PDB file of C-alpha atoms in Angstrom:
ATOM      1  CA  UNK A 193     -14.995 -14.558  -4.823  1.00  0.00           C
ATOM      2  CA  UNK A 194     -12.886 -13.048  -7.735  1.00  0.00           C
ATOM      3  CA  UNK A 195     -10.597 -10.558  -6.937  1.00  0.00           C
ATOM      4  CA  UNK A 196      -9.515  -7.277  -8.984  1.00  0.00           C
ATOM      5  CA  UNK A 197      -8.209  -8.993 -12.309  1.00  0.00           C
ATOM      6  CA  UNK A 198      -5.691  -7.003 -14.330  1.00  0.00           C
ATOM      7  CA  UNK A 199      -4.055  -8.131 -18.172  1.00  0.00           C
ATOM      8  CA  UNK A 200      -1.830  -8.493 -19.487  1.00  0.00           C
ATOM      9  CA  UNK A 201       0.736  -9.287 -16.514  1.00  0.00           C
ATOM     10  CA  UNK A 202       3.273  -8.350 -18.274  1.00  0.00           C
ATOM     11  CA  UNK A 203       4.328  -6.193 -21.529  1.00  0.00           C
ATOM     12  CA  UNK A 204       7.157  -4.866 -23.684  1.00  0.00           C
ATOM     13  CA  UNK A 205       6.355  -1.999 -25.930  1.00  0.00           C
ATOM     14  CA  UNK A 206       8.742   0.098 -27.864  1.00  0.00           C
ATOM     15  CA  UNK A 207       8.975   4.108 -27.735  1.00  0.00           C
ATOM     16  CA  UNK A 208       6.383   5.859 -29.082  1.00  0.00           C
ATOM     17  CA  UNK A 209       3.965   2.487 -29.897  1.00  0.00           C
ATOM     18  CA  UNK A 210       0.428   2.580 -27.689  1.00  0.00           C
ATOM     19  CA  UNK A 211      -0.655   0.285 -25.386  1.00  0.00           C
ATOM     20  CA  UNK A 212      -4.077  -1.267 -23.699  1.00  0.00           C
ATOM     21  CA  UNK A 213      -4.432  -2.068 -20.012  1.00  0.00           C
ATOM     22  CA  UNK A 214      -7.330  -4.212 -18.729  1.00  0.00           C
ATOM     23  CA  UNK A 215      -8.590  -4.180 -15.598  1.00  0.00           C
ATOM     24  CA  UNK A 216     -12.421  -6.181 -14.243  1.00  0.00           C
ATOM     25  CA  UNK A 217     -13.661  -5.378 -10.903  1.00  0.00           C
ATOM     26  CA  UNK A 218     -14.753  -7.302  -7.707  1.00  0.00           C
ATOM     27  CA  UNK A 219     -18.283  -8.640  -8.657  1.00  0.00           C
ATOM     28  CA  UNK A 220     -20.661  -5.515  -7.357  1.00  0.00           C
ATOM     29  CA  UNK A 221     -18.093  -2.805  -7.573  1.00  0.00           C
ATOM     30  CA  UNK A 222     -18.787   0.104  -9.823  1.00  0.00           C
ATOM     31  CA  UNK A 223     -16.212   2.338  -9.353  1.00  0.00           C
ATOM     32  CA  UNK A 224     -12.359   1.718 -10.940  1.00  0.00           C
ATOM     33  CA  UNK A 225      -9.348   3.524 -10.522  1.00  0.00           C
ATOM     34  CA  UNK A 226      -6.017   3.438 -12.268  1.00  0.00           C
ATOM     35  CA  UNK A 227      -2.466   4.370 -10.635  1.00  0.00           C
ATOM     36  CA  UNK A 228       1.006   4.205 -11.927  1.00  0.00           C
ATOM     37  CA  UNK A 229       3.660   2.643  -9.712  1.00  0.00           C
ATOM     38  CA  UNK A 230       7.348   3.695 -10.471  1.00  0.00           C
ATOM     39  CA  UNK A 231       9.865   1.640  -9.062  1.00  0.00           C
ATOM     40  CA  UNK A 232      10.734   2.535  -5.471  1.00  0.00           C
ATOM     41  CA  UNK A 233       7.470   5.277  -5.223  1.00  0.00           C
ATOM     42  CA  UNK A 234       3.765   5.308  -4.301  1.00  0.00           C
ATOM     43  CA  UNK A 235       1.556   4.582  -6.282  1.00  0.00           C
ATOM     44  CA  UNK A 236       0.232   7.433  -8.434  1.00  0.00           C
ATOM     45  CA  UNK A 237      -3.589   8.284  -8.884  1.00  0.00           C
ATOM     46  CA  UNK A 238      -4.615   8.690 -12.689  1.00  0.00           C
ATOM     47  CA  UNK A 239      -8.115   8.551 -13.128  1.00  0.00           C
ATOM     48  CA  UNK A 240     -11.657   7.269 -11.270  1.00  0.00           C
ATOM     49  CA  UNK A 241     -14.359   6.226 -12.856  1.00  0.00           C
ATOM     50  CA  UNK A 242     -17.669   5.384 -11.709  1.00  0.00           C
ATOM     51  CA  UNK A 243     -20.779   4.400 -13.302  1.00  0.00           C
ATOM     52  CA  UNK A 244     -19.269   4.977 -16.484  1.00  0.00           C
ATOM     53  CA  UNK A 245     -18.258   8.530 -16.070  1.00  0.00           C
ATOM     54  CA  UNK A 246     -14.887  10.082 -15.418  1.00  0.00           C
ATOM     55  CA  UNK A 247     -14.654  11.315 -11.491  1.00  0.00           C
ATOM     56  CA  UNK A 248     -11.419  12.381 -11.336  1.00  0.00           C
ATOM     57  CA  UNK A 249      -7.842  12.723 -13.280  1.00  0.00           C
ATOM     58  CA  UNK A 250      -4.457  12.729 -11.783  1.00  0.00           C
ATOM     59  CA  UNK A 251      -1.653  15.198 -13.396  1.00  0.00           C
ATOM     60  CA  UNK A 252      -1.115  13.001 -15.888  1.00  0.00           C
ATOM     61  CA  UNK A 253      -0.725  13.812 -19.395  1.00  0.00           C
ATOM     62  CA  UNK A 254      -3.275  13.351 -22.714  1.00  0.00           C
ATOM     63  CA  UNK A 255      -1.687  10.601 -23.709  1.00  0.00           C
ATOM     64  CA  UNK A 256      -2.796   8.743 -20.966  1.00  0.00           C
ATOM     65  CA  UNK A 257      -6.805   7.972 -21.363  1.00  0.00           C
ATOM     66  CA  UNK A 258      -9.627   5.477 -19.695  1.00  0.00           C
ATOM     67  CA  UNK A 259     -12.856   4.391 -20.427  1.00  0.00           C
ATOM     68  CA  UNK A 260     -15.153   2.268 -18.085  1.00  0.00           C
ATOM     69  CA  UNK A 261     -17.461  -0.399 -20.092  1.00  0.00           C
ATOM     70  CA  UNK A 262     -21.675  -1.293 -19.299  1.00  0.00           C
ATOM     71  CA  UNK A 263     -20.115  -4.471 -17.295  1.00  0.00           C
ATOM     72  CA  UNK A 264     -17.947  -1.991 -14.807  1.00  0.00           C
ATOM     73  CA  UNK A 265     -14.593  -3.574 -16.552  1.00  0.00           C
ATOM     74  CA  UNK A 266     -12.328  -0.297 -17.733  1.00  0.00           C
ATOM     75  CA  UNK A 267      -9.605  -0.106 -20.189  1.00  0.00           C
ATOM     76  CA  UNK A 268      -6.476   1.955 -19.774  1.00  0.00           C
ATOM     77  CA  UNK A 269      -4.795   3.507 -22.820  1.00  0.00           C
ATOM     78  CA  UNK A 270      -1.142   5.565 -23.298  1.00  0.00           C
ATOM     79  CA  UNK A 271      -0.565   6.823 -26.425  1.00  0.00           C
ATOM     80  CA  UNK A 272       2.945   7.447 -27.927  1.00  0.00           C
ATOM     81  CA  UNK A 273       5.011   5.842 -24.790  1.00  0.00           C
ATOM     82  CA  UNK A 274       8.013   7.256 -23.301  1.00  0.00           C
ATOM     83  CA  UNK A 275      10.843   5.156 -21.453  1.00  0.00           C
ATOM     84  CA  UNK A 276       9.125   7.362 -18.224  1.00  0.00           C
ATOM     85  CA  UNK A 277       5.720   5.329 -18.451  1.00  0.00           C
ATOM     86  CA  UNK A 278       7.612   2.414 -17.865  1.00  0.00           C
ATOM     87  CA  UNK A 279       5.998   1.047 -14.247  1.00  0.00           C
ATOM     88  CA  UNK A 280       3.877  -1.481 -12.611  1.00  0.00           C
ATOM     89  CA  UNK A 281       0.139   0.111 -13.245  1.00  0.00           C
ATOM     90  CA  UNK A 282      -2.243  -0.824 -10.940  1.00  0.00           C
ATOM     91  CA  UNK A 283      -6.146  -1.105 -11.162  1.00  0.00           C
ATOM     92  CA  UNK A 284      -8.523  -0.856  -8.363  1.00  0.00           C
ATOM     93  CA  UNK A 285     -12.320  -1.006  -7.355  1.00  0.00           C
ATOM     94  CA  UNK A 286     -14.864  -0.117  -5.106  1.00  0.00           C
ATOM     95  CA  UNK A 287     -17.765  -0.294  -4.589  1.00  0.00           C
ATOM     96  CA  UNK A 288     -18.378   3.407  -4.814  1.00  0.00           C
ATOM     97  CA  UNK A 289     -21.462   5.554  -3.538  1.00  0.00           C
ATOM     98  CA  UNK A 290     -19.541   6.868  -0.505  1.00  0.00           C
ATOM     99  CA  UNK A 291     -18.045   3.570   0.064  1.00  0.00           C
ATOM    100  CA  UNK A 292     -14.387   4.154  -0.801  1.00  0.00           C
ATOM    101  CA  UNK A 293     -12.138   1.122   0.223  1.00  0.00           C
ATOM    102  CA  UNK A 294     -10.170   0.100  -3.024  1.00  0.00           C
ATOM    103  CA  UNK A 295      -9.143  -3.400  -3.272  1.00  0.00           C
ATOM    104  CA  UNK A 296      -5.903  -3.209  -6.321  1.00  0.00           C
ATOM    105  CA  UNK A 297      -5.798  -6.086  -8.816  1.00  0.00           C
ATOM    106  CA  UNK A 298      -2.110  -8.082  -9.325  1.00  0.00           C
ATOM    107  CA  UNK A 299      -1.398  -4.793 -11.569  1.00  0.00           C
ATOM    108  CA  UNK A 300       0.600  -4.654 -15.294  1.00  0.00           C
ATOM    109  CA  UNK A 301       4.486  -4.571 -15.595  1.00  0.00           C
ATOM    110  CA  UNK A 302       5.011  -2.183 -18.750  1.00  0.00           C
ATOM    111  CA  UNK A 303       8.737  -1.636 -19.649  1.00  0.00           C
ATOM    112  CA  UNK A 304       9.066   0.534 -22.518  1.00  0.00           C
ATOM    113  CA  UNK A 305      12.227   0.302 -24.347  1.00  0.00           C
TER     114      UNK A 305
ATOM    115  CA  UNK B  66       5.195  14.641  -5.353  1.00  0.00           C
ATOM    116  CA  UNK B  67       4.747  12.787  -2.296  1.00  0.00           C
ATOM    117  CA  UNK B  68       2.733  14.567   0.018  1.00  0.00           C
ATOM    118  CA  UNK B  69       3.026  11.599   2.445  1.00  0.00           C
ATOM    119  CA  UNK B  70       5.827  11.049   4.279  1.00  0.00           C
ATOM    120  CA  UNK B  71       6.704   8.001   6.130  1.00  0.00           C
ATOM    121  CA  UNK B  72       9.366   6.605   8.717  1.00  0.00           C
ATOM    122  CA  UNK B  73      11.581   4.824   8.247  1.00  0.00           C
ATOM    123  CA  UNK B  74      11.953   4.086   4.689  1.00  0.00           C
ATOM    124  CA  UNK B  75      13.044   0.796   5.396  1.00  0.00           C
ATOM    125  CA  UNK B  76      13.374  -1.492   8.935  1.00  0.00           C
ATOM    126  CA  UNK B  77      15.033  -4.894   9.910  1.00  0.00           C
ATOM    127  CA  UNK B  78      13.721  -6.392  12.867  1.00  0.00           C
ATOM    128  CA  UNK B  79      14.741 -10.087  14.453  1.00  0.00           C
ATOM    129  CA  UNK B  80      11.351 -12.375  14.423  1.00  0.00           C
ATOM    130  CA  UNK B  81       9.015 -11.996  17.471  1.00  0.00           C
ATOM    131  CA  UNK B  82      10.169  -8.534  18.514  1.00  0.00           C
ATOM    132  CA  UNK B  83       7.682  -4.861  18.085  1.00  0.00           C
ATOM    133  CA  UNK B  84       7.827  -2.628  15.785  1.00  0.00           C
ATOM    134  CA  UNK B  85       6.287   0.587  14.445  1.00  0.00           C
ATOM    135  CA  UNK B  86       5.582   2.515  11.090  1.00  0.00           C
ATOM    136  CA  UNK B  87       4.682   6.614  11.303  1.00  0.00           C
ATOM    137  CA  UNK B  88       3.065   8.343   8.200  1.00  0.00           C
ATOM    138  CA  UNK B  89       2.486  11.857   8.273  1.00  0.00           C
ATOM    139  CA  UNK B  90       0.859  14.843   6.921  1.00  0.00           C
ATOM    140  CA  UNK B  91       1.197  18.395   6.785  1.00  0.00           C
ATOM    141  CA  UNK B  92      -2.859  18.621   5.954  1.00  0.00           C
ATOM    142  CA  UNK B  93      -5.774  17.137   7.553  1.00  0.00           C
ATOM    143  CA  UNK B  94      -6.777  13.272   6.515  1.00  0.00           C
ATOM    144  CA  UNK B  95     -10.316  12.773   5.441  1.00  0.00           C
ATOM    145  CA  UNK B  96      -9.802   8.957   5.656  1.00  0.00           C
ATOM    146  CA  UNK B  97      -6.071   7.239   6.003  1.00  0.00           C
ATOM    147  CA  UNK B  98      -5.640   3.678   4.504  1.00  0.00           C
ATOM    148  CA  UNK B  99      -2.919   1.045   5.151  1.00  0.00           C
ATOM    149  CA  UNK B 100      -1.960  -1.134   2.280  1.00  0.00           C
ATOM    150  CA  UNK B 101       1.070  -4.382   2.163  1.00  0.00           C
ATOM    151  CA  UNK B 102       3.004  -4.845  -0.912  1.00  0.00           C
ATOM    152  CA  UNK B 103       4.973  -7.592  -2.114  1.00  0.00           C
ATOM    153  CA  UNK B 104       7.807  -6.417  -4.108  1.00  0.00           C
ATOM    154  CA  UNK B 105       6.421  -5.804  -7.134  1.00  0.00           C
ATOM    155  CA  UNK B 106       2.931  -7.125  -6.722  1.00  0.00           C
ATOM    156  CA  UNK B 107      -0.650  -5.521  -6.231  1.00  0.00           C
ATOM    157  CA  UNK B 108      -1.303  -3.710  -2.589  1.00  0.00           C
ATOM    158  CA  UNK B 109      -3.585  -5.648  -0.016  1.00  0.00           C
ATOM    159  CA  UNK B 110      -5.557  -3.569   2.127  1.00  0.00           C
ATOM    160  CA  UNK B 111      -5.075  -3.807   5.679  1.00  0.00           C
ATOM    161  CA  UNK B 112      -7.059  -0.775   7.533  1.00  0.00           C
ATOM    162  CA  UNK B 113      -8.858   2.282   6.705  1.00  0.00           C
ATOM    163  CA  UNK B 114      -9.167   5.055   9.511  1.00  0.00           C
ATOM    164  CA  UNK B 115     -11.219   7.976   9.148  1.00  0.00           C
ATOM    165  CA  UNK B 116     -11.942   9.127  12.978  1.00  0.00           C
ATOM    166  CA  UNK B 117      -9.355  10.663  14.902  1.00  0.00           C
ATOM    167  CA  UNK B 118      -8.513   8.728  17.482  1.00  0.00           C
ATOM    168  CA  UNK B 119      -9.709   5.787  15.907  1.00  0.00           C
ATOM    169  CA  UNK B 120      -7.900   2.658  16.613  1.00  0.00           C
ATOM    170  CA  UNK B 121      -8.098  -0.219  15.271  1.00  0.00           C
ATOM    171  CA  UNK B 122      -6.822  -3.851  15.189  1.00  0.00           C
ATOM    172  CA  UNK B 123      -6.097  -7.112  12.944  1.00  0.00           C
ATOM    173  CA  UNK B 124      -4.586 -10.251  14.337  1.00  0.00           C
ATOM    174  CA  UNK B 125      -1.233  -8.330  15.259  1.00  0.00           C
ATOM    175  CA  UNK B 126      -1.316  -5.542  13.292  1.00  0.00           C
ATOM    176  CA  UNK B 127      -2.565  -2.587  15.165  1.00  0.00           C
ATOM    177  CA  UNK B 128      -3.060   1.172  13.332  1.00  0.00           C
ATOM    178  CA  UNK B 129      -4.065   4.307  14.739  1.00  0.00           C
ATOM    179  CA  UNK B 130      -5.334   7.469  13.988  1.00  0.00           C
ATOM    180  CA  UNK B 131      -4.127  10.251  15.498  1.00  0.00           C
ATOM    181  CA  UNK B 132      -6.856  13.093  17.472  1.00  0.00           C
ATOM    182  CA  UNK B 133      -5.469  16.078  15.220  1.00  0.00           C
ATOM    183  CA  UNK B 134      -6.053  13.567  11.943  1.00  0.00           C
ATOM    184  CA  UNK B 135      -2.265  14.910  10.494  1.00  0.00           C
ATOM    185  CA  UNK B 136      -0.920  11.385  11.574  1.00  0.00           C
ATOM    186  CA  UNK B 137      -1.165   7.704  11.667  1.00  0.00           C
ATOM    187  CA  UNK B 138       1.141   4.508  13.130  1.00  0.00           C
ATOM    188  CA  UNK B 139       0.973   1.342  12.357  1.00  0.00           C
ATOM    189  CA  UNK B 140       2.079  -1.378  15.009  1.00  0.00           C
ATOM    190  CA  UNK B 141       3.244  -4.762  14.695  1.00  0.00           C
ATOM    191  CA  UNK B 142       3.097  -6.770  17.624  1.00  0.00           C
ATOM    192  CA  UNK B 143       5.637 -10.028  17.652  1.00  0.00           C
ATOM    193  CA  UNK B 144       6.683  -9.765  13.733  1.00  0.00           C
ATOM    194  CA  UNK B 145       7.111 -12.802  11.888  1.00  0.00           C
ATOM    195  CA  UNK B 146       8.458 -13.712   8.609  1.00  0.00           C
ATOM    196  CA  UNK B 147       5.267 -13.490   6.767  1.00  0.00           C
ATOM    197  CA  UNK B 148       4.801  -9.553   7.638  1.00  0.00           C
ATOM    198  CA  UNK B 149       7.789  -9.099   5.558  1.00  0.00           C
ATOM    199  CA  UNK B 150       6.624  -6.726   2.382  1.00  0.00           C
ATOM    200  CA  UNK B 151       6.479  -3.092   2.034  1.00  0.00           C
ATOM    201  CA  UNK B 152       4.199  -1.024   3.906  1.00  0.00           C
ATOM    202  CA  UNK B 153       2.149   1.867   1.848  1.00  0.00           C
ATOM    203  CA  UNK B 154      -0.181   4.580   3.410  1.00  0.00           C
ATOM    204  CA  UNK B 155      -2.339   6.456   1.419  1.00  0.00           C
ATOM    205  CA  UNK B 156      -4.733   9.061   2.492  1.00  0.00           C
ATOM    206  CA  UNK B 157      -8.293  10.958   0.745  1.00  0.00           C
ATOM    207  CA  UNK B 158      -7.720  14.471   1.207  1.00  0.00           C
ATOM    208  CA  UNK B 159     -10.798  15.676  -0.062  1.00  0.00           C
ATOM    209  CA  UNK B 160     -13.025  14.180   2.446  1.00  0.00           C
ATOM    210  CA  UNK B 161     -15.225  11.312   0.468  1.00  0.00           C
ATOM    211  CA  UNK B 162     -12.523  10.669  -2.312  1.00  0.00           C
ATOM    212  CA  UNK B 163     -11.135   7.568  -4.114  1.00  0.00           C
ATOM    213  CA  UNK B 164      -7.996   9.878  -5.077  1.00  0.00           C
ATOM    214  CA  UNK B 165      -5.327   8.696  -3.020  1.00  0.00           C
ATOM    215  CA  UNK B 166      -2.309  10.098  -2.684  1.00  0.00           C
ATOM    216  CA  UNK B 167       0.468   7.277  -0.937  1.00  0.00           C
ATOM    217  CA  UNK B 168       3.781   7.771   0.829  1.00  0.00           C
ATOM    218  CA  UNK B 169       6.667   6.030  -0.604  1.00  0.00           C
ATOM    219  CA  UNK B 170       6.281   3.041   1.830  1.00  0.00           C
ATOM    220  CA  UNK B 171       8.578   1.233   4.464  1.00  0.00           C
ATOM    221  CA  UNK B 172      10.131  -1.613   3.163  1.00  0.00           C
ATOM    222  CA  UNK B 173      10.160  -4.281   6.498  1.00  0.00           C
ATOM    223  CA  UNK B 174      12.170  -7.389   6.419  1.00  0.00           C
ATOM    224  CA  UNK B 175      11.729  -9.844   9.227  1.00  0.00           C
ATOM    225  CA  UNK B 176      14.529 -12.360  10.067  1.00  0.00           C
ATOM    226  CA  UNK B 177      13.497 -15.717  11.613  1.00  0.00           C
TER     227      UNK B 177
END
């Protein structure tokens, strides 16, 4: 079976440009969540969605937003980058309803120059 | 912040001999998860622990948590090569969550 699939694998933006991270789920999993990697940290939560509908949001700022499509795929946008949001971001899903245990996709390289 | 903390930050062990990774927290862990990275890769899950006490095991990886659920180790019995990577711990704190909040990890490297 398919793992957590992330794209692009890699990307180069410019300060201040936007940018759109993709992210589809193990077959069956509903719920999605995003976190932000810098270099030699944690990851950082950012935001959960399940079913659709936002479950929870890290202390991130506006810029950063999510949506969750019908087929359980979710999109990850950040508006107006700063040479900060430049990490590894990483996507990852379960398959929710009490059952927690993320599996994380490959994740996205973003260096923002 | 990281409200994980884990020791050490980074280990170098000969191949074939023990070793051990500690993560700790100042609050109570609703569920405690052990994750492998490759340097600069996605995280593979290796354990989840919610009981305290709980113990469990995976081909030679052993992790435990602890009966006052503030603390976890993880346990490598006769390290090889391919357990090289960086360990990451990340715990729910809110009992039920998928918001986890992860240590900094503990980078191994195994020498044959």
């Amino acid at each position: 079976d398919a793992g957590v699939t992330q794209s692009p694998t890699h990307l180069i933006k410019t300060r201040g440009q936007h940018v759109t991270l993709r992210c589809s789920p193990i077959s069956g999993h509903k719920s999605v969540s995003w976190y932000q990697q810098v270099l030699g940290q944690g990851p950082q939560f950012i935001f959960q969605y399940y079913e659709k509908e936002e479950r929870g949001r890290g202390n991130f700022p506006d810029r950063f937003s999510a949506r969750q499509f019908p087929n359980y795929s979710s999109e990850l946008n950040v508006n107006a980058l700063l040479l900060g949001d430049s990490a590894l971001y990483l996507c990852a899903s379960s398959i929710g309803q009490g059952i927690n245990t993320q599996y994380f996709g490959p994740g996205t390289r973003l260096t923002v120059l | 912040s990281q409200e994980l903390e884990q020791s050490p930050q980074s280990l170098i062990v000969q191949e074939g001999k023990n070793l051990t990774i500690n993560c700790t927290s100042s609050k109570t862990l609703y569920g405690l998860y052990w994750y492998k990275q490759k340097y600069g890769e996605g995280l593979i899950f290796l354990m989840m622990l919610q009981k305290g006490g709980e113990e469990k095991s995976h081909e030679k990886i052993t992790a435990k948590l602890d009966e006052k659920k503030q603390q976890s180790s993880l346990h490598i019995t006769a390290s090889q090569p391919s357990h090289a990577g960086i360990y990451l711990c990340g715990a729910d704190r809110e009992g039920g969550s998928e918001k986890l909040v992860f240590g900094k990890g503990t980078k191994l490297t195994v020498n044959p």
